[in-house]
Tab-separated table of C-alpha atoms in Angstrom:
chain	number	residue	atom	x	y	z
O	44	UNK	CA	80.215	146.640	66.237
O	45	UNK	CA	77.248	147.831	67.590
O	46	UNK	CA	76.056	151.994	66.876
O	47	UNK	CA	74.478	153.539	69.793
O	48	UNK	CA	72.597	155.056	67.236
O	49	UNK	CA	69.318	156.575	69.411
O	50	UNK	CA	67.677	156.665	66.136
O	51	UNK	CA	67.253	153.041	65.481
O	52	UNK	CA	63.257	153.407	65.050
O	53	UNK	CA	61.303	151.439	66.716
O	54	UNK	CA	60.239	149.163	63.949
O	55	UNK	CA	63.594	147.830	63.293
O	56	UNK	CA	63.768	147.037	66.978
O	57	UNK	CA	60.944	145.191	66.747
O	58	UNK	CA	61.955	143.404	63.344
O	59	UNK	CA	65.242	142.655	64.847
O	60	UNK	CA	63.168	139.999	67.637
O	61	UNK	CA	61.211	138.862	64.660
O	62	UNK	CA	64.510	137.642	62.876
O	63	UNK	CA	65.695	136.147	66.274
O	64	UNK	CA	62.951	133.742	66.366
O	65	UNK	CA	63.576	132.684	62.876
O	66	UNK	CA	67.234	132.528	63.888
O	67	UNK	CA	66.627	130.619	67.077
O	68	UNK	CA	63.930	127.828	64.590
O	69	UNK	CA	66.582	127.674	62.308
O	70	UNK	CA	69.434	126.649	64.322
O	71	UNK	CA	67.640	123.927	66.153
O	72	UNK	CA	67.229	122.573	63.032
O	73	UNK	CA	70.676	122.318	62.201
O	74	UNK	CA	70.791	125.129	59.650
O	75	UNK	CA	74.538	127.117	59.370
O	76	UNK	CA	74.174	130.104	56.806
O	77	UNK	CA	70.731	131.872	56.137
O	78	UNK	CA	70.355	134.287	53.129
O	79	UNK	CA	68.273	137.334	54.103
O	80	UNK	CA	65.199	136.226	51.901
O	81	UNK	CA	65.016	133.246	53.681
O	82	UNK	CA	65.092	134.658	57.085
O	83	UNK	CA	62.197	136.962	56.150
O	84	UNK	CA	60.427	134.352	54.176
O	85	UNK	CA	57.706	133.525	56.604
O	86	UNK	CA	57.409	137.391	57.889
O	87	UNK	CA	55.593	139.686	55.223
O	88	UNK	CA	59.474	141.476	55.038
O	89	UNK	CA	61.934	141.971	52.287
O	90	UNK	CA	64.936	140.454	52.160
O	91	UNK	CA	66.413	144.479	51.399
O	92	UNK	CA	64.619	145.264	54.580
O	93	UNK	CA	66.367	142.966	57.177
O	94	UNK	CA	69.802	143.938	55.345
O	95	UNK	CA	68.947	147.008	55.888
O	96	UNK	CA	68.114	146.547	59.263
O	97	UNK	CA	71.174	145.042	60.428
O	98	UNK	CA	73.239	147.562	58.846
O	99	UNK	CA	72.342	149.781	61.756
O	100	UNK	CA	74.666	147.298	63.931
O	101	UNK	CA	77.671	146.469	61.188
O	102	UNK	CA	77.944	144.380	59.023
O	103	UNK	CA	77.088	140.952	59.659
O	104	UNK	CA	76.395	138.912	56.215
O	105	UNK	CA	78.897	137.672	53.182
O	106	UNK	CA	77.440	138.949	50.022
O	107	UNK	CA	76.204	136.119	47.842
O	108	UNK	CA	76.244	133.553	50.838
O	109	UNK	CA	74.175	135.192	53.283
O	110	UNK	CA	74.344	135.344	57.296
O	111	UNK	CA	76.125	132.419	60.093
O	112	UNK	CA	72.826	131.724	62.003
O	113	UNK	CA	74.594	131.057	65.213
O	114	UNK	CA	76.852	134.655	65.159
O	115	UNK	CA	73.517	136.417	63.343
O	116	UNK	CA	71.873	134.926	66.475
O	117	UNK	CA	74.153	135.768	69.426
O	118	UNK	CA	74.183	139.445	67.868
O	119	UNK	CA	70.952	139.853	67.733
O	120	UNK	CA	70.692	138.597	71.300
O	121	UNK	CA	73.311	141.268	72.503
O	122	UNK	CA	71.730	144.153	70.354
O	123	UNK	CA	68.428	143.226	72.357
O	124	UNK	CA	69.821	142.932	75.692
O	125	UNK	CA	69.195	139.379	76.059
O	126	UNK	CA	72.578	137.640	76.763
O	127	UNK	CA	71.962	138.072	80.252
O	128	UNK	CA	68.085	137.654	81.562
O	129	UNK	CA	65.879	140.376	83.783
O	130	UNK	CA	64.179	140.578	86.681
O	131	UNK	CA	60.376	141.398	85.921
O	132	UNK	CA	57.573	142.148	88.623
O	133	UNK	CA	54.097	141.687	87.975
O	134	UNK	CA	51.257	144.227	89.477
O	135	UNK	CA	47.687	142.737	89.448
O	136	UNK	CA	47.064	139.000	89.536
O	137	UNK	CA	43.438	139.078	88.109
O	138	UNK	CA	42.986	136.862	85.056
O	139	UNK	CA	44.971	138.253	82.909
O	140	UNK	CA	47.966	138.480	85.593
O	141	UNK	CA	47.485	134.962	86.327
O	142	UNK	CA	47.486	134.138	82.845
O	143	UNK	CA	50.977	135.676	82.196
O	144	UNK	CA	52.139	134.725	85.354
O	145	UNK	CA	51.809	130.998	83.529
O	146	UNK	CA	53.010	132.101	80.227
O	147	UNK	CA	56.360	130.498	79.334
O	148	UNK	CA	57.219	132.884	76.286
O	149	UNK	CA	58.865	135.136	78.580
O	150	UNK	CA	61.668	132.962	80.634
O	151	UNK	CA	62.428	131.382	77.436
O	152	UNK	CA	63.780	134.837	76.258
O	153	UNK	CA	65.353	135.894	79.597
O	154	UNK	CA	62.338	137.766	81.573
O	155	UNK	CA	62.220	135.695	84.852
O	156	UNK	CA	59.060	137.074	86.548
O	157	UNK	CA	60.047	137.107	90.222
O	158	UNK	CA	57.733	138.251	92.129
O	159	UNK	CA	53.170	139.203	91.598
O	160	UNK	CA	51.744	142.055	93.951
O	161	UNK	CA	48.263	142.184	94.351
O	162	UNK	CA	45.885	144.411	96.935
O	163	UNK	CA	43.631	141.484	97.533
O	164	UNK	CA	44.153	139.750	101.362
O	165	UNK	CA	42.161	136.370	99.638
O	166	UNK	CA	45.528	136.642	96.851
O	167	UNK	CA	48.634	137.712	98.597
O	168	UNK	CA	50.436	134.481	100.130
O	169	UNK	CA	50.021	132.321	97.348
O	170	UNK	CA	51.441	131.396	94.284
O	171	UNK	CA	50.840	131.299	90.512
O	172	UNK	CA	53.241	129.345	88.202
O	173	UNK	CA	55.641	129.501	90.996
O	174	UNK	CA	55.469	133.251	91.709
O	175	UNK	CA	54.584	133.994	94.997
O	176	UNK	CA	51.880	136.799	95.193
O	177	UNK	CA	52.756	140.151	97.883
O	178	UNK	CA	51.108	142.732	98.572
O	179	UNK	CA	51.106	145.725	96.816
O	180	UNK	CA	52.407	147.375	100.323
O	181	UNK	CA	55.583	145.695	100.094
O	182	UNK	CA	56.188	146.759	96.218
O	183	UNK	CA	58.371	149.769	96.744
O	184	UNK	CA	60.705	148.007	99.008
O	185	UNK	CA	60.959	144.801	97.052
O	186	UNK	CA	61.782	146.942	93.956
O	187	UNK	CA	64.756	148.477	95.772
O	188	UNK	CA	66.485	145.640	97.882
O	189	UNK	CA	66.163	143.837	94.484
O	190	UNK	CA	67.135	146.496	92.042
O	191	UNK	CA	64.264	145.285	89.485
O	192	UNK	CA	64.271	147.378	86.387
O	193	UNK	CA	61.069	146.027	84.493
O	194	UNK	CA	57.355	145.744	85.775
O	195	UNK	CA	54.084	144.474	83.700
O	196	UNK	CA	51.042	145.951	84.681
O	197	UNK	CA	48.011	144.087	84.806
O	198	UNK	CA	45.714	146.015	86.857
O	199	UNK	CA	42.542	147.518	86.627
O	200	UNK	CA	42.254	150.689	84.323
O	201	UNK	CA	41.186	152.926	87.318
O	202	UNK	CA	44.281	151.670	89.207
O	203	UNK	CA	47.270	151.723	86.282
O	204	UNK	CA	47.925	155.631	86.759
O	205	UNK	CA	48.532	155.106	90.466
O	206	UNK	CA	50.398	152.038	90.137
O	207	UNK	CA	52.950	153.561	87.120
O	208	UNK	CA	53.110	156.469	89.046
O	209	UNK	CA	54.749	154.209	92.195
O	210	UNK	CA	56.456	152.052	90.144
O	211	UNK	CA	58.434	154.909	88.644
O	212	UNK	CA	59.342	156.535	92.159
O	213	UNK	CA	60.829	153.444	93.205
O	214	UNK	CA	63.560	152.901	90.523
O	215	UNK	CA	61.540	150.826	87.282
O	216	UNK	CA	62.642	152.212	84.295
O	217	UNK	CA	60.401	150.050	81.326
O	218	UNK	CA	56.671	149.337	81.982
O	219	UNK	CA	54.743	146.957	79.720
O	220	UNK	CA	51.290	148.151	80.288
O	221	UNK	CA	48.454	145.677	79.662
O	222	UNK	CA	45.819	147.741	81.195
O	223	UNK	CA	43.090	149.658	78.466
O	224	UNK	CA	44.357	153.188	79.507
O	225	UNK	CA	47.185	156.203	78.751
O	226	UNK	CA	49.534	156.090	81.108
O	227	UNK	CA	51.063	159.304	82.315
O	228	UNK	CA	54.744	158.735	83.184
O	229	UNK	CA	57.717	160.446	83.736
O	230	UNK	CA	59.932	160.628	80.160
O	231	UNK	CA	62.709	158.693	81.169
O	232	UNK	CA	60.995	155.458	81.663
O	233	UNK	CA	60.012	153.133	78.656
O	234	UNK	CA	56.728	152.201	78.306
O	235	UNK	CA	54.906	150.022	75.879
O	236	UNK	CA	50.852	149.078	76.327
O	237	UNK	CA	49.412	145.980	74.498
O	238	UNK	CA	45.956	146.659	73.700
O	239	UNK	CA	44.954	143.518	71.850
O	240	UNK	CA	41.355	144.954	70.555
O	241	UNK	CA	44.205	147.175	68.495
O	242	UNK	CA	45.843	143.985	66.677
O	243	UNK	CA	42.318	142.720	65.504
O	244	UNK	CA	41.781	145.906	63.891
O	245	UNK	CA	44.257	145.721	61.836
O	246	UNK	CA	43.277	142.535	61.053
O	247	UNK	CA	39.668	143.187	59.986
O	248	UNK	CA	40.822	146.484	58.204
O	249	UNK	CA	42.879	144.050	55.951
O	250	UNK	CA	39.810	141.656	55.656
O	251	UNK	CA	37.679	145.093	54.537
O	252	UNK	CA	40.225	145.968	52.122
O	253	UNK	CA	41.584	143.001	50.223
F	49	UNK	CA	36.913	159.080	50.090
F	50	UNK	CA	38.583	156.174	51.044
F	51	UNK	CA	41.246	154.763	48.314
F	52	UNK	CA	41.316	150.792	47.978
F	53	UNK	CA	45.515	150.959	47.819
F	54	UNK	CA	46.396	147.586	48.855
F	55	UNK	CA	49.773	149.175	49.581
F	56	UNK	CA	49.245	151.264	52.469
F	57	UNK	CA	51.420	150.517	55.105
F	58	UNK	CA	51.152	148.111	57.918
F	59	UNK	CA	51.848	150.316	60.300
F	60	UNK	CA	50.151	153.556	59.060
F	61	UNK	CA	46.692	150.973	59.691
F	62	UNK	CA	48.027	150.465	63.090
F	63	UNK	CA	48.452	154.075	63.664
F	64	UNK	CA	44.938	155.218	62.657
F	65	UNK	CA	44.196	152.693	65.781
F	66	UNK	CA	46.475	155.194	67.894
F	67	UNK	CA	44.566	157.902	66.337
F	68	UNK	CA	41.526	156.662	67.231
F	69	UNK	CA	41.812	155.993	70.649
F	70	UNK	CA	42.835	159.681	71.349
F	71	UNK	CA	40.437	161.275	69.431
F	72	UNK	CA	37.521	158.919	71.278
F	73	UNK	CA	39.347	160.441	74.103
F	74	UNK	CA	39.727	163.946	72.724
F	75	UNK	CA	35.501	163.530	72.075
F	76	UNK	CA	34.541	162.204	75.655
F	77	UNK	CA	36.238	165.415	77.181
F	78	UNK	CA	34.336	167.530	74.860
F	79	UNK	CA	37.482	168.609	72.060
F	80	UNK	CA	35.882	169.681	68.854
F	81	UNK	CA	39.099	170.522	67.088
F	82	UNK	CA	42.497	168.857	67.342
F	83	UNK	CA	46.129	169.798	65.796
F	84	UNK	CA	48.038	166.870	64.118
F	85	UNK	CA	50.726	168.040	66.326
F	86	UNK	CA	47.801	167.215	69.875
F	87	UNK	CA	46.722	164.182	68.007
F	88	UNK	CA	50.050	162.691	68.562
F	89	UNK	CA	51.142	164.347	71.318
F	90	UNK	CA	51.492	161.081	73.645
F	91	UNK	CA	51.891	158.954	70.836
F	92	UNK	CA	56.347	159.219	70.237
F	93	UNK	CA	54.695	160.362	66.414
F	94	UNK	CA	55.397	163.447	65.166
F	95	UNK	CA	52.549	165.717	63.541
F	96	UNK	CA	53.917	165.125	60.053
F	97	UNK	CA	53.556	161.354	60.211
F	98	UNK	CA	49.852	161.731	61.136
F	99	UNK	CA	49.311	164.295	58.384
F	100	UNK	CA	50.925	161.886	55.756
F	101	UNK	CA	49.048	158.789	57.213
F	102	UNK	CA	45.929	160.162	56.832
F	103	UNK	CA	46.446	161.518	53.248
F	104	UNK	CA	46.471	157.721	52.432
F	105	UNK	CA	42.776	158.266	52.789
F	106	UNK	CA	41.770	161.362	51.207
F	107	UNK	CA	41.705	164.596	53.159
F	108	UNK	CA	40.204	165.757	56.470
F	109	UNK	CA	41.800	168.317	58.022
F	110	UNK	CA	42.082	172.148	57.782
F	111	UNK	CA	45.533	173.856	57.915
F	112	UNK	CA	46.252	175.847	60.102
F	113	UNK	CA	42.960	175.076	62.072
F	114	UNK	CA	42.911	171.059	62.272
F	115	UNK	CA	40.606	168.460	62.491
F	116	UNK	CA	37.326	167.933	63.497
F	117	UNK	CA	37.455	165.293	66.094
F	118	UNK	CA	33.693	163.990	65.274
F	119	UNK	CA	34.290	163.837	61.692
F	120	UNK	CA	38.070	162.263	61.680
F	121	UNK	CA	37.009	159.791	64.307
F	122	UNK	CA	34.122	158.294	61.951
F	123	UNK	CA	36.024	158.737	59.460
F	124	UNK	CA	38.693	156.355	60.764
F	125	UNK	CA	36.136	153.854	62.195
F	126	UNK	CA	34.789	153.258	58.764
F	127	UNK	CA	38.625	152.998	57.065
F	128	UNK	CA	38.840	150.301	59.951
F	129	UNK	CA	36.164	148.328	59.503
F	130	UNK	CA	35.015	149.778	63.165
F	131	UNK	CA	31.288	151.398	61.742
F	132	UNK	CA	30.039	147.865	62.350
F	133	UNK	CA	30.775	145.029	65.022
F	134	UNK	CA	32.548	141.324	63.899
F	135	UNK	CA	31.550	138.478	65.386
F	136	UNK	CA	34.528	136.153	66.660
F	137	UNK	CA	35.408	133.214	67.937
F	138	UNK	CA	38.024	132.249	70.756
F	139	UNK	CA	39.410	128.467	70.430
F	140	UNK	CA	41.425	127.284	73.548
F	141	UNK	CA	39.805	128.291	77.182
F	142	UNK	CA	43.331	128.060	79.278
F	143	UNK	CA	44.296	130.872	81.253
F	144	UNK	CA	44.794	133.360	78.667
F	145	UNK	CA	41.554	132.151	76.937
F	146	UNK	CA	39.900	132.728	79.645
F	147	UNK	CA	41.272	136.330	80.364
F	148	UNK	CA	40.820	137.212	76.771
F	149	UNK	CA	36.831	135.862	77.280
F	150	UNK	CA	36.688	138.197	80.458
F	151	UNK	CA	38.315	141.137	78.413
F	152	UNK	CA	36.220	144.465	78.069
F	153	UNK	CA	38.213	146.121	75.418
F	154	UNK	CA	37.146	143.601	72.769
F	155	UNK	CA	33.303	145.015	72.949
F	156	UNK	CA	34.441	148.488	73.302
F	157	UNK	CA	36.469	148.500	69.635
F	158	UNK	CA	33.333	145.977	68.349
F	159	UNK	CA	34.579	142.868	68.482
F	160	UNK	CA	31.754	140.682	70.184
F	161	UNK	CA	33.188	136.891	71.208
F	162	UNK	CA	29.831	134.664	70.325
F	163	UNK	CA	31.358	131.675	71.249
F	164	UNK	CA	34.246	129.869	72.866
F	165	UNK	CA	35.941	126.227	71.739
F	166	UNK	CA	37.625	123.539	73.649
F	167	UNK	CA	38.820	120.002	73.918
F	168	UNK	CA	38.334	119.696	77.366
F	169	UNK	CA	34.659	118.393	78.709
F	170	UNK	CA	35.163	119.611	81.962
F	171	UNK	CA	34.627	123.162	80.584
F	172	UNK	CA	32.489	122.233	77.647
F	173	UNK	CA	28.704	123.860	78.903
F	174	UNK	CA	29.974	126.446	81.074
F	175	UNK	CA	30.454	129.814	80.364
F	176	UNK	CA	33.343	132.567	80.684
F	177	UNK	CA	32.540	136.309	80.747
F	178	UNK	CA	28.961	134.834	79.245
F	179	UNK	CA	30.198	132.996	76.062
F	180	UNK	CA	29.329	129.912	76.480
F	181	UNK	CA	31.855	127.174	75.698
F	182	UNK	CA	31.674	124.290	73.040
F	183	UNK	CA	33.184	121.231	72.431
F	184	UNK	CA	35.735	122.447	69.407
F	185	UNK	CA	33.966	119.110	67.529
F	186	UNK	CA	31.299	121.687	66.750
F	187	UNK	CA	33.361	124.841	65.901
F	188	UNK	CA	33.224	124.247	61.677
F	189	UNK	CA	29.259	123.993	62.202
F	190	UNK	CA	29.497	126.812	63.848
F	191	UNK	CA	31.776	128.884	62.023
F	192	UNK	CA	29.256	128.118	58.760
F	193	UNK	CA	26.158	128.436	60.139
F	194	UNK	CA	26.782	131.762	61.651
F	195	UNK	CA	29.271	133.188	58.949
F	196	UNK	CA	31.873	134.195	61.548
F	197	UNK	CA	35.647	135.632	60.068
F	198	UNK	CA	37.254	136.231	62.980
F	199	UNK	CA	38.688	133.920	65.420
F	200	UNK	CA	41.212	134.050	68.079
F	201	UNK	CA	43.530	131.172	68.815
F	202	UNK	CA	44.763	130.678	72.469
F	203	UNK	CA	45.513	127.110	72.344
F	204	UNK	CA	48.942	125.503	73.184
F	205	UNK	CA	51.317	125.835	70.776
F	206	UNK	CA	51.382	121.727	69.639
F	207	UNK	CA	47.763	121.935	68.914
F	208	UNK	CA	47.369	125.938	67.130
F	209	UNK	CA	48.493	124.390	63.800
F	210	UNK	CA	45.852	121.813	63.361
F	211	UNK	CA	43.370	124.522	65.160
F	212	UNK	CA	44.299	126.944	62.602
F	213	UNK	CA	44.356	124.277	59.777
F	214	UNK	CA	40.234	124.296	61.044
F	215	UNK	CA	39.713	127.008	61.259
F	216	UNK	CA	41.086	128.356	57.337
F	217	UNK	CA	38.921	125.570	55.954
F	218	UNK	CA	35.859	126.276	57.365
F	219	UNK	CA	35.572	129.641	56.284
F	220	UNK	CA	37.557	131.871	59.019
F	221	UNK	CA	39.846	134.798	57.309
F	222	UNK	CA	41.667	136.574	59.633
F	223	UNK	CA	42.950	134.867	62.801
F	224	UNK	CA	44.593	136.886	65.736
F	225	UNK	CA	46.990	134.256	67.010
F	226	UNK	CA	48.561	134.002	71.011
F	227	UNK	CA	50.071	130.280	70.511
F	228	UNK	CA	53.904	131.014	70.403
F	229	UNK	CA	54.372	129.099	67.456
F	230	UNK	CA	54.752	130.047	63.390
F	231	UNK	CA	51.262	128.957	61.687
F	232	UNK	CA	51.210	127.955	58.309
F	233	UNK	CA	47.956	128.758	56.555
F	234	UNK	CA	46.689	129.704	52.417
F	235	UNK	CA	47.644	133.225	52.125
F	236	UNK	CA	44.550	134.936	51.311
F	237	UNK	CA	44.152	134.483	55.442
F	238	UNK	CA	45.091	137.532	57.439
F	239	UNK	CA	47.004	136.564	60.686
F	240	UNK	CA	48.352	137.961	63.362
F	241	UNK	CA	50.465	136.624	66.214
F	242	UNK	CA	51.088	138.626	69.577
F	243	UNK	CA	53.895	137.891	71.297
F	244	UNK	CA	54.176	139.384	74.724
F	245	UNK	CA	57.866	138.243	75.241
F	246	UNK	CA	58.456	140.356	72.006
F	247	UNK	CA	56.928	143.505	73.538
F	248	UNK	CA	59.406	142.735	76.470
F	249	UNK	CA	62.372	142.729	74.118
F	250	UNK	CA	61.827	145.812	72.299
F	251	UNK	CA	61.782	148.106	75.948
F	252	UNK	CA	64.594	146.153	77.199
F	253	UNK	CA	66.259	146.957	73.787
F	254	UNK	CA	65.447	150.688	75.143
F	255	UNK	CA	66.363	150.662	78.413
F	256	UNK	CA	70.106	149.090	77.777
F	257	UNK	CA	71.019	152.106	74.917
F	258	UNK	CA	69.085	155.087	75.960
């Protein structure tokens, strides 16, 4: 049974898709039952830490013989929202838009990118990885007829605040930001930005300090 | 003064890069002295976890006044690692090679890409973003004669293992990975893998409960 608890924090969220891929690895390779030091074994967690986790959502496990990967799995799945899959819009097809557009992480775990928009003429018509490119003049309406909930930025940073700004006045409600800026956004939507100069800091202040 | 605690959490490090990029902010617009409560304003942190993250460290600010945004901001550049710039490497010049090459945020946080590696010998000589690309049979010279400890693999996923196999041998310790697969390596090698479908998962987690 699953707790609308609106205090999950955000880390456990985030833990919760780490375990899924372990999950997923695991029961490709024919593995039934997982104890919860083996599902964290490759992930710098505890074992107390991802049965803590999923005591947020019930109780999953058998003490002593650990969790069903398949049920542990389709949970997970549900908790995350991704027994059914999403429609996802892309804004900016420079290289780093193009370079998602081709990414296959994302269908694999239900985001079907269905549609690039793009304020270059030379751009709009065509097609990366099988997403055709519009203009950025047709966003608002394509957002509507098609009820699309999620939308990656990957503009420019002196076009993101504009282009958040439009995306939330037409119905999106989650923004993953790749552009190097703060975003100012109304409260209700849910925004993450990837800055990936952040994750190599950590790395280096681990290299400094171990 | 900094305390060598090898047991500071993961994600109080990746905080102080939060920190950092408002109070770089805060300085640019001309802020001299910031509340714990401002410093985290935009952040979904409260004032207290700043305050209790940064006592990791020693102690900076002033109650009831603040912190001095000069001061804090050095301060957490040299916790970081930041007072000085790391020369990396990128191995793998797809599409998300390439946008990572043409990437400004890198230099900003002082990260400086010397070189690029790939199979491929239709893009060995040229350049991306002016880092020139080499044939990878040359990356463990390079990696020794120019003492790099960074890299950044954005190879496909059948070829990041053997890539970061490479890499761990010839001197590299900390690798920020973007192949969606698990890489083993000795442990004394920091790694980090983004995962962009992951960042999708944990707003859609949001979106379906809030």
């Amino acid at each position: 049974m699953q707790k609308k608890d609106r205090r999950i924090p955000e880390e456990t969220v985030r833990r919760l898709s780490l375990y899924l891929r372990t999950l997923r690895f695991m029961e490709n390779k024919g593995v039934q039952v997982i104890s919860s030091e083996r599902l964290t074994k490759h992930l710098n967690i505890t074992g107390a830490q991802a049965r803590k986790d999923l005591t947020y959502f019930g109780s999953f496990g058998q003490p002593g013989v650990g969790y069903n990967v398949n049920r542990l799995r389709k949970k997970i799945e549900e908790i995350l929202g991704l027994d059914h899959s999403w429609n996802v819009i892309l804004v900016g097809c420079g290289k780093l838009g193009a370079a998602l557009l081709a990414y296959p992480g994302f269908r694999r775990f239900g985001f079907r990118i269905t549609a690039a928009f793009d304020n270059n003429p030379d751009k709009v018509g065509r097609t990366i990885g099988k997403v055709p490119i519009i203009t950025d003049q047709k966003m608002e309406e394509f957002i509507r007829k098609n009820d699309v909930k999620v939308a990656i930025i990957t503009a420019p940073a002196e076009a993101a605040q504009e282009i958040a700004r439009r995306l939330a006045e037409s119905g999106i409600s989650a923004i993953l930001n790749f552009a190097p800026r703060y975003l100012v956004i109304p409260e209700k939507i849910q925004i993450k930005s990837v800055d990936m100069a952040m994750e190599l800091e950590s790395l280096v202040y681990y290299l400094k300090n171990h």
